[in-house]
Coordinates of C-alpha atoms and ligand atoms in Angstrom, one line a residue:
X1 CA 64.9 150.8 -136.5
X2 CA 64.9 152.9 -133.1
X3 CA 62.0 154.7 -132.0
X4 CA 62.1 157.8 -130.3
X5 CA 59.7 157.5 -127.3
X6 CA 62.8 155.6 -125.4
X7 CA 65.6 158.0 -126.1
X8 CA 66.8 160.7 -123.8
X9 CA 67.0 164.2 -125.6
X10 CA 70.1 166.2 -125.6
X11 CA 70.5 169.1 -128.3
X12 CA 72.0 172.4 -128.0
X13 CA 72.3 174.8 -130.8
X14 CA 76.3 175.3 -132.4
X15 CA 77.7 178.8 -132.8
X16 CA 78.0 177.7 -136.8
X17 CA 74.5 177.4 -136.5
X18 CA 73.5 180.5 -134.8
X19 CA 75.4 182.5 -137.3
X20 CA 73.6 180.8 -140.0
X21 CA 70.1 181.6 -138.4
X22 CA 71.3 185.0 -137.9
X23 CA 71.7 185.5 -141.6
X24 CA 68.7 184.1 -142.9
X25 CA 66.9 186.1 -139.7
X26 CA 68.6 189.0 -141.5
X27 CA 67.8 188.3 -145.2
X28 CA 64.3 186.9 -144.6
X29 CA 63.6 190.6 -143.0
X30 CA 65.1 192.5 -145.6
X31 CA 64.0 190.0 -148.5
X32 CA 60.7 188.4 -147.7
X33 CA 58.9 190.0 -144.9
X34 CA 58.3 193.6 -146.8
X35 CA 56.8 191.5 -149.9
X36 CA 54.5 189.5 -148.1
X37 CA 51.5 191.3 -147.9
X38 CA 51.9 192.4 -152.2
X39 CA 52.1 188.8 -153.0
X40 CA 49.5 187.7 -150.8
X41 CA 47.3 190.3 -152.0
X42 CA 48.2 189.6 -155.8
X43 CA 49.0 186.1 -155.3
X44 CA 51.9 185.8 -157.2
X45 CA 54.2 182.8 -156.6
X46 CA 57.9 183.9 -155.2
X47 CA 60.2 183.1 -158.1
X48 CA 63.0 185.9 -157.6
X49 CA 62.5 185.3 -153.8
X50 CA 63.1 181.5 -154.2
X51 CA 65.9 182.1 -156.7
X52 CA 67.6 184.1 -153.7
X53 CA 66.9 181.2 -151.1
X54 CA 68.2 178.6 -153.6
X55 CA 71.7 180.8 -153.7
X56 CA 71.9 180.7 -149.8
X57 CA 71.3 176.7 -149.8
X58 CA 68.1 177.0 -148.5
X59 CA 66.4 175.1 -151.0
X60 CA 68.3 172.4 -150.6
X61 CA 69.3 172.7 -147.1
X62 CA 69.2 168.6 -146.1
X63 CA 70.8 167.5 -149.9
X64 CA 74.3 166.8 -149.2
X65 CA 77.1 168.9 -150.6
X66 CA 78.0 166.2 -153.3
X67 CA 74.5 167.0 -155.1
X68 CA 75.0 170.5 -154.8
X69 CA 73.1 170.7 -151.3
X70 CA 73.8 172.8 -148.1
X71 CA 74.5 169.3 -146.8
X72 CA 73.1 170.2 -143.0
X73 CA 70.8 167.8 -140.8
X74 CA 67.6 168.9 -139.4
X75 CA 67.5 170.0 -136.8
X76 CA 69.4 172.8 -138.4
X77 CA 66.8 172.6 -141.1
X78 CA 63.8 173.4 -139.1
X79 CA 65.9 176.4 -137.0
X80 CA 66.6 178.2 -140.4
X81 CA 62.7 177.5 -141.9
X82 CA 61.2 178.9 -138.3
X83 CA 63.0 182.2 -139.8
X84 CA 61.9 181.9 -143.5
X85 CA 58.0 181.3 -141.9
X86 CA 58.5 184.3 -139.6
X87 CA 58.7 186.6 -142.4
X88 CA 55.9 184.3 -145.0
X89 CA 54.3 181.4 -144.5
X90 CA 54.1 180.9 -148.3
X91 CA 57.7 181.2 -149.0
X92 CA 57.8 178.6 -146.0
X93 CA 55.7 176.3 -147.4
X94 CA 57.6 175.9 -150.4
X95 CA 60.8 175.6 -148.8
X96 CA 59.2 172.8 -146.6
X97 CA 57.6 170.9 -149.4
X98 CA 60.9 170.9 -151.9
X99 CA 63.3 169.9 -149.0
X100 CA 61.0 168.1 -147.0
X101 CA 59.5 166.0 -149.5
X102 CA 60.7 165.3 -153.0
X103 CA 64.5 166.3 -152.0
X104 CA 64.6 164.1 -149.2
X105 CA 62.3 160.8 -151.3
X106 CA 64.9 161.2 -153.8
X107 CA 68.1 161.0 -151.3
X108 CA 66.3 158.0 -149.5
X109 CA 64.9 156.1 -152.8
X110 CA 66.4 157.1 -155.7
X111 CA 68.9 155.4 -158.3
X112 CA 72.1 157.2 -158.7
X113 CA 70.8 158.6 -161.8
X114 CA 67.7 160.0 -160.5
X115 CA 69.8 161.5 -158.1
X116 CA 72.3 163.1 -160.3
X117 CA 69.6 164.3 -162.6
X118 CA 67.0 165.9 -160.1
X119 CA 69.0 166.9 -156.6
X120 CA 71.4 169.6 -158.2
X121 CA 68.3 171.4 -159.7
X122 CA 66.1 171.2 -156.6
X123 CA 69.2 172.1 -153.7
X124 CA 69.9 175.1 -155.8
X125 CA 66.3 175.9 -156.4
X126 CA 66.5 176.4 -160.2
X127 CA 63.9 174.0 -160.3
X128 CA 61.2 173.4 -157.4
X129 CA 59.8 170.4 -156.7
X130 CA 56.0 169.2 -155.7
X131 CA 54.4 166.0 -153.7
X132 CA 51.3 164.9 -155.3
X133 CA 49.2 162.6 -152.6
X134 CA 46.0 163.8 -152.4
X135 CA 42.9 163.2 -154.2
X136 CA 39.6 165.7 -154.3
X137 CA 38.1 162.3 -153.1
X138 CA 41.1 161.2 -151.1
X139 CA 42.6 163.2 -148.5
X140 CA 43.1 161.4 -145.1
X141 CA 42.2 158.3 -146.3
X142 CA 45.5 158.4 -148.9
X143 CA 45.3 154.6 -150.0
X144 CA 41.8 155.1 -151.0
X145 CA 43.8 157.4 -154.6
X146 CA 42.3 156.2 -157.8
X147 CA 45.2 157.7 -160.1
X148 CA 46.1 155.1 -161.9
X149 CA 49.3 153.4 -163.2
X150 CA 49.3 150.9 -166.2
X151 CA 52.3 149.3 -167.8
X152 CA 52.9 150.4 -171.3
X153 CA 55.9 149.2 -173.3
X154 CA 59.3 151.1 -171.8
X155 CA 57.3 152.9 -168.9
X156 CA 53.9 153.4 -167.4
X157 CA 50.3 155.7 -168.4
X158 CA 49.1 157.5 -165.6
X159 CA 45.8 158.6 -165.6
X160 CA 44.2 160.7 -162.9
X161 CA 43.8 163.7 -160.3
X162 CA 45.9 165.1 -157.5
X163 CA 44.5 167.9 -155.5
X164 CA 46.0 170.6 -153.5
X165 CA 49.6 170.9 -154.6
X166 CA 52.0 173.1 -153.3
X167 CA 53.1 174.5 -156.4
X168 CA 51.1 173.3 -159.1
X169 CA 51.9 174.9 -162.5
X170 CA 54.8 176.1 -160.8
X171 CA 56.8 173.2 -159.8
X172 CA 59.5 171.2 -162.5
X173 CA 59.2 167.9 -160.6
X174 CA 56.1 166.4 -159.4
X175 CA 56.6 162.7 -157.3
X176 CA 53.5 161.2 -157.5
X177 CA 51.4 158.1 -156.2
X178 CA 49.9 156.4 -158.4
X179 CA 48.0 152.6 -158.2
X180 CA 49.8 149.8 -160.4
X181 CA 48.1 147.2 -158.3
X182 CA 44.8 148.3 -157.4
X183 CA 43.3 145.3 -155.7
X184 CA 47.0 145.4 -153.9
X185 CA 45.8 148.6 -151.3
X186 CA 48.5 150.4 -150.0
X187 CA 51.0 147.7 -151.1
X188 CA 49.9 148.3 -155.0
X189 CA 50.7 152.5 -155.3
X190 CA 54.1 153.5 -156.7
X191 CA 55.6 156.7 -156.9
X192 CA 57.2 158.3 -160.1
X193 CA 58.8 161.3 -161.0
X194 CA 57.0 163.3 -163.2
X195 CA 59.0 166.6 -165.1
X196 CA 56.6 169.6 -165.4
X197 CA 56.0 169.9 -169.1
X198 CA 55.1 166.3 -169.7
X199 CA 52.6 165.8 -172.3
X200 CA 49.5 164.4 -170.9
X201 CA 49.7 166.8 -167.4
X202 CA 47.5 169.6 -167.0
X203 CA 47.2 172.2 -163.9
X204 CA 43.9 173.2 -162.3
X205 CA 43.4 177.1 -161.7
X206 CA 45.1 178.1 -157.9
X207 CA 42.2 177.2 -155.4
X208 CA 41.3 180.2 -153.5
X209 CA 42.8 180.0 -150.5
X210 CA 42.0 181.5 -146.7
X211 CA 45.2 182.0 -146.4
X212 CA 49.0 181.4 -147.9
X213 CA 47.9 183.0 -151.0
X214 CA 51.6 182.9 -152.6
X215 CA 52.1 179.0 -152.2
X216 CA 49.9 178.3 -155.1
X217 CA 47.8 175.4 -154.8
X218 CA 46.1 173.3 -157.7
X219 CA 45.0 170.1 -158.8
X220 CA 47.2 168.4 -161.2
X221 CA 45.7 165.9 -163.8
X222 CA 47.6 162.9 -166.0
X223 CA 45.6 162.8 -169.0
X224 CA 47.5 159.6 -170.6
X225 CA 50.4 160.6 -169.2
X226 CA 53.8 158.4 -170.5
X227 CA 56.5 158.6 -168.5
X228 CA 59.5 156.1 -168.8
X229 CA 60.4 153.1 -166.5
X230 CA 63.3 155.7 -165.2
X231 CA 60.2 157.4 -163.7
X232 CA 59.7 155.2 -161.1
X233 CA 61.2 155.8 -157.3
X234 CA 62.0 152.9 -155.7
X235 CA 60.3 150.2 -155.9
X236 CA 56.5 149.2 -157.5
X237 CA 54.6 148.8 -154.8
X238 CA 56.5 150.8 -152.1
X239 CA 55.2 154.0 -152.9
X240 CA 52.6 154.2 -150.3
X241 CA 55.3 153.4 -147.6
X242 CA 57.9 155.9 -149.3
X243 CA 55.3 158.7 -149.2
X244 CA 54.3 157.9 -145.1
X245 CA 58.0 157.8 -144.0
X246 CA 58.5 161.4 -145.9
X247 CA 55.6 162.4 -144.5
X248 CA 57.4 162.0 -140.9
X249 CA 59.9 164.5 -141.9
X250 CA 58.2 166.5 -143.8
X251 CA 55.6 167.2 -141.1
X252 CA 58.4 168.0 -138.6
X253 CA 58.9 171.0 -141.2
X254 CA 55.1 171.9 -141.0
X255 CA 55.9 172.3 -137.1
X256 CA 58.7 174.8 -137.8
X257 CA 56.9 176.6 -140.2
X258 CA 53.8 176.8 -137.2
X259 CA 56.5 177.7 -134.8
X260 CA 57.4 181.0 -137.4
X261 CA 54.2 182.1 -138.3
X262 CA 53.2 182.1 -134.5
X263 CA 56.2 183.7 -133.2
X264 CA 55.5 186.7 -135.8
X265 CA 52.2 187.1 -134.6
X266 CA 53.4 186.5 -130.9
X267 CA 56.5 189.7 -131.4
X268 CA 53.9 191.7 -133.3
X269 CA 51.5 191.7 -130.3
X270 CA 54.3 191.8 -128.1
X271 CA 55.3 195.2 -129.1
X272 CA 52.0 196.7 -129.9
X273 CA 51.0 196.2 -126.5
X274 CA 54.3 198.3 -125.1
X275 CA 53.0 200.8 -127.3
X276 CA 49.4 200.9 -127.3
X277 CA 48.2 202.6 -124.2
X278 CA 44.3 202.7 -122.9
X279 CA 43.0 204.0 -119.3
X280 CA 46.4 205.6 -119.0
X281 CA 49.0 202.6 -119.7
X282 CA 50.6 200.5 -121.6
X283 CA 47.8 197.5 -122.7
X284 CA 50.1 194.7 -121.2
X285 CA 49.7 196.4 -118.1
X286 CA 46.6 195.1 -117.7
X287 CA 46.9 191.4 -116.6
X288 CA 44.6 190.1 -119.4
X289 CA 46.6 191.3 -122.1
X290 CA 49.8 190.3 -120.0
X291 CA 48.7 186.6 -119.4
X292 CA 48.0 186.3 -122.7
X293 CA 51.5 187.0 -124.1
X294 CA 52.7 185.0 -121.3
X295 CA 50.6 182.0 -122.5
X296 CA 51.5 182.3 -126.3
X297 CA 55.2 182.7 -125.3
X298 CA 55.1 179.1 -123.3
X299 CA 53.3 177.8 -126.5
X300 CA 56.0 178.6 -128.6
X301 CA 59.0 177.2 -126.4
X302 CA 57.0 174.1 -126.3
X303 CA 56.0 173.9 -129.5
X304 CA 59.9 174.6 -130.4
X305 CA 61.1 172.1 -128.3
X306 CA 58.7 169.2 -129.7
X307 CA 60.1 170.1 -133.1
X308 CA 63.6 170.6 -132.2
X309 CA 63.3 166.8 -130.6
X310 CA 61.7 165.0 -133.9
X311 CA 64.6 166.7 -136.0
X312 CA 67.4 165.5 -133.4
X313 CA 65.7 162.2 -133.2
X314 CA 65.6 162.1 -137.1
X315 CA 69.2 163.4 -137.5
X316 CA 70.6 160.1 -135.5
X317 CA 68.7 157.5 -137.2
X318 CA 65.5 157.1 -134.7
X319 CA 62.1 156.3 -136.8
X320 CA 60.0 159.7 -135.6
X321 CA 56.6 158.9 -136.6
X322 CA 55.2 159.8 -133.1
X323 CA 57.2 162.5 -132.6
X324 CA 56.3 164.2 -135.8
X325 CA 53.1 164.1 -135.6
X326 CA 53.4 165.3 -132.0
X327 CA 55.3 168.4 -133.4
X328 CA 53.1 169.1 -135.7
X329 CA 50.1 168.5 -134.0
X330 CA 51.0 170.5 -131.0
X331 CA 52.4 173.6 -133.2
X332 CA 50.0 174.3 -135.6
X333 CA 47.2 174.1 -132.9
X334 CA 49.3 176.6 -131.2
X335 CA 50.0 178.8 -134.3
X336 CA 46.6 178.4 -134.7
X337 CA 45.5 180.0 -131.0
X338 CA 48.5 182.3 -130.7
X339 CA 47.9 183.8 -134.1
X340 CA 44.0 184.6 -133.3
X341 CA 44.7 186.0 -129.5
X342 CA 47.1 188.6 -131.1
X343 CA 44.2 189.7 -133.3
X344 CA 42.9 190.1 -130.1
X345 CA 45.4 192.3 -128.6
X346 CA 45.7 194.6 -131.7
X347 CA 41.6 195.0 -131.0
X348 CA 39.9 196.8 -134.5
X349 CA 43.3 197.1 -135.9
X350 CA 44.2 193.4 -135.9
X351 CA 41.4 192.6 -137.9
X352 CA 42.3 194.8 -140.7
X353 CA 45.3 194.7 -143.0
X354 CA 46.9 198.2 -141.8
X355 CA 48.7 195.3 -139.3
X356 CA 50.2 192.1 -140.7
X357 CA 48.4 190.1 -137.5
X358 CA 45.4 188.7 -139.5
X359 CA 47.5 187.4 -141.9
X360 CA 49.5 185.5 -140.0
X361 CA 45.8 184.4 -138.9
X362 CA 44.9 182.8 -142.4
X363 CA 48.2 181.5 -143.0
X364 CA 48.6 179.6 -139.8
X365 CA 45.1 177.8 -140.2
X366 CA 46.3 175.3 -142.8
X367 CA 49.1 174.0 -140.7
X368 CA 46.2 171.7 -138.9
X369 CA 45.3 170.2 -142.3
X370 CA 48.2 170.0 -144.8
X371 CA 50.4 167.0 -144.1
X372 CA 47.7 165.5 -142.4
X373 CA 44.9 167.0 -140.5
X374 CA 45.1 167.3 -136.8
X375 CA 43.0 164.2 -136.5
X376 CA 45.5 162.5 -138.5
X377 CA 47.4 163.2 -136.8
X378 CA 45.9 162.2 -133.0
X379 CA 45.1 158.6 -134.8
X380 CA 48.9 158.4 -135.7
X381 CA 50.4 159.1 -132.3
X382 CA 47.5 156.8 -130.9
X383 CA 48.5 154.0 -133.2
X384 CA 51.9 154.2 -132.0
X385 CA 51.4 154.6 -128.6
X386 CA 50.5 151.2 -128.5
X387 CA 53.4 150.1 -131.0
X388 CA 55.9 152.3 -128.4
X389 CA 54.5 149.9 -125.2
X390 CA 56.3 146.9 -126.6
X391 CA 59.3 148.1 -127.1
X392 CA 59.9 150.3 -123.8
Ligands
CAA401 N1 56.6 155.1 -142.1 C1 56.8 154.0 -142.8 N2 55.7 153.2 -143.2 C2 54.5 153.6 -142.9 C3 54.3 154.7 -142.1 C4 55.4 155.5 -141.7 N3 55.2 156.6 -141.0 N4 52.9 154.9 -142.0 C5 52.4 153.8 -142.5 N5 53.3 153.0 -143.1 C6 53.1 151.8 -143.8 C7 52.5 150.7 -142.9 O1 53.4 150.0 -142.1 C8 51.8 149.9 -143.9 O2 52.7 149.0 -144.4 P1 52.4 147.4 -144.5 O3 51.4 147.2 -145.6 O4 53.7 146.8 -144.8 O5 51.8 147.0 -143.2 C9 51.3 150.8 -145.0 O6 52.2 151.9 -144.9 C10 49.9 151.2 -144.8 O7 49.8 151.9 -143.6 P2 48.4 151.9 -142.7 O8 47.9 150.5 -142.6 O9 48.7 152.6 -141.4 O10 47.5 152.7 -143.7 P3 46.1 153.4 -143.4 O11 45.3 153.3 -144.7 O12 45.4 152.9 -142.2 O13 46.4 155.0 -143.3 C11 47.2 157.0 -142.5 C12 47.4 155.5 -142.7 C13 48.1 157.4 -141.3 C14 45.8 157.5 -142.1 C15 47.7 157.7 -143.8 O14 46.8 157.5 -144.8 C16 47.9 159.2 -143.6 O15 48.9 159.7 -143.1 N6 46.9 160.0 -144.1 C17 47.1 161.5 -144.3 C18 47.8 161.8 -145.6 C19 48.5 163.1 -145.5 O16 49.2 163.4 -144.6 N7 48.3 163.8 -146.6 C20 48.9 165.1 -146.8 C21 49.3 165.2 -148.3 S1 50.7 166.2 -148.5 C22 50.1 167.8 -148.6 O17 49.5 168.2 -147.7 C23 50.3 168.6 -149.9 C24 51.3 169.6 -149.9 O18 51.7 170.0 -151.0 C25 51.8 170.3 -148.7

């Protein structure tokens, strides 16, 4: 495996590409951005929305062609969900998790049957699919799950509670860790493939969220749960290390996605403070307001650019652990200052929902938590700092 922290950078974006970003820039405007204040009032999870994405590929965007995929790397990946996030975080957030995750465990870990059974339906988005990790009393510290994982005859019982899925209730396909070995630590969870539907699996109601109201989030409990030996991705004991190595990508997605939501907040102050006058002039005539859209635009080129550099390391084979977690600690911090200074710009008006400003507020916030809290992931890049040294 190469690491990242050696390699010299060198990406530029193709014309093919460009179009494509142009196109979903287009369709997330006219499709996504004027619902996104109904179904964050509502909530209401997406369907129709998601059926759309699924026909342009962009449910499926890193499955390749052969499984009924877009077949693109990542880099192109994370330029086309910047756009998807610009217009709503939640439809983001879904597009993240069902590429990002249980598209892209599959492609690395599944049989050829599991393959052919689950990528068609997830790349074209007629069925979505859900990452189940967490625990209500195991969030950081991942290994410490107590779901449970017993041999029956032809499969396994799983027994247990996963918190705050993306998509509970929603989702057809849940992966989830589970312990087979519990005195084994990390080296005794598995991961299986659960179908919505199974008997023994039962939905919490959606937590309510500060923000990204649409992405509906639940618990999801296995009640006895029997799923067949064909359940299980990979294999026993690797799911621990199957779910931290998706987690690298998938938290390179959770940097685009901060990269969106803050450069909607960023263009929405942007032009309300051409327009806005007090004192006689424009409001970004006045150097506070000025230096602050200065600031949030630097943010966002740098928070781009660490994103853009995990996915081109990803796309040629490089292990990105550091560089993912840099991403995405770097961009939803940013998302997370950028989106609260444009409040500040729009003044009373940014803090009511006349503007979309203080949504994009709430909905950036959870990027420094899901995927691994900001202090996750500091520990992370500070473990492999010293992993880096020995290999320079
Ligand atoms: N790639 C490959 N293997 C990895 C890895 C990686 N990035 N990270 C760890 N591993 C392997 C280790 O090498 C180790 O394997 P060995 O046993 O062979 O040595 C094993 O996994 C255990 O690793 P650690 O010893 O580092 O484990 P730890 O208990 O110290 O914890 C952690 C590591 C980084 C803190 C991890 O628990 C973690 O990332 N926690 C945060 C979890 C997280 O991000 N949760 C988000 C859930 S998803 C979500 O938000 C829901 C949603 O729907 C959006």
């Amino acid at each position: 495996m190469r690491y990242g922290a050696v390699a010299i950078v060198d990406f530029s974006l193709s014309e093919e590409l460009l179009a494509m970003r142009a196109h979903v820039r287009q369709f997330a405007r006219a499709e996504i951005a004027p619902l996104a204040a109904e179904l964050d009032a509502e909530p209401r999870f997406p369907r129709d929305t998601l059926a759309k994405m699924g026909e342009l590929g962009l449910l499926g965007v890193l499955t390749p062609e052969d499984y009924g995929g877009a077949g693109l790397d990542t880099l192109s990946y994370v330029v086309l969900l910047e756009e998807i996030a610009a217009a709503d975080a939640s439809h983001a957030t879904i597009m993240s998790v069902t590429n990002g995750l249980p598209q892209t465990m599959l492609l690395r870990y599944g049989s050829d049957e599991q393959k052919r059974r689950y990528l068609p339906r997830l790349a074209s988005g007629e069925w979505i699919g859900a990452f189940c990790l967490s625990e209500p009393h195991a969030g950081s510290d991942a290994v410490a799950m107590t779901t449970r994982a017993q041999r029956v005859e032809g499969g396994y019982r799983l027994n247990g509670t996963k918190a705050w899925i993306t998509g509970g209730g929603e989702a057809d396909l849940y992966l989830v860790m589970a312990k087979t070995d519990p005195a084994a630590g990390a080296r005794g969870v598995s991961c299986f493939l659960v179908e919505g539907g199974t008997p023994g699996m039962s939905f919490g109601r959606p937590e309510r969220k500060l923000g990204q109201h649409a992405a509906i989030t639940t618990t999801v409990t296995f009640d006895d749960c029997v799923v067949p030996e064909t359940a299980l991705l990979g294999p026993e004991g690797q799911g621990f290390v199957i779910a931290m190595a998706s987690l690298d990508g998938g938290r390179i997605g959770i940097a685009a996605l901060a990269v969106g939501v803050a450069r909607a907040a960023f263009e929405a102050a942007r032009d309300y403070a051409n327009e806005r006058t007090a004192f006689g002039r424009p409001i970004r005539r006045f150097q506070a307001v000025g230096f602050s859209l200065a600031d949030m635009d630097t943010q966002i080129e740098a928070a781009r650019m660490l994103t853009y550099r995990a996915a081109w390391l990803k796309d040629r084979g490089y292990r990105v652990t550091r560089e993912a977690a840099q991403a995405k600690l770097f961009a939803s911090e940013a998302a997370a200052r950028i989106t609260h200074d444009a409040i500040q710009v729009f003044g009373g008006y940014g803090y009511t929902k006349d503007y979309p400003v203080e949504r994009y507020f709430r909905d950036a916030r959870v990027t420094e938590i899901y995927e691994g809290t900001s202090e996750i992931q500091r520990m992370v890049i500070e473990r492999q700092i010293y992993r880096d040294l020995d290999r320079r």
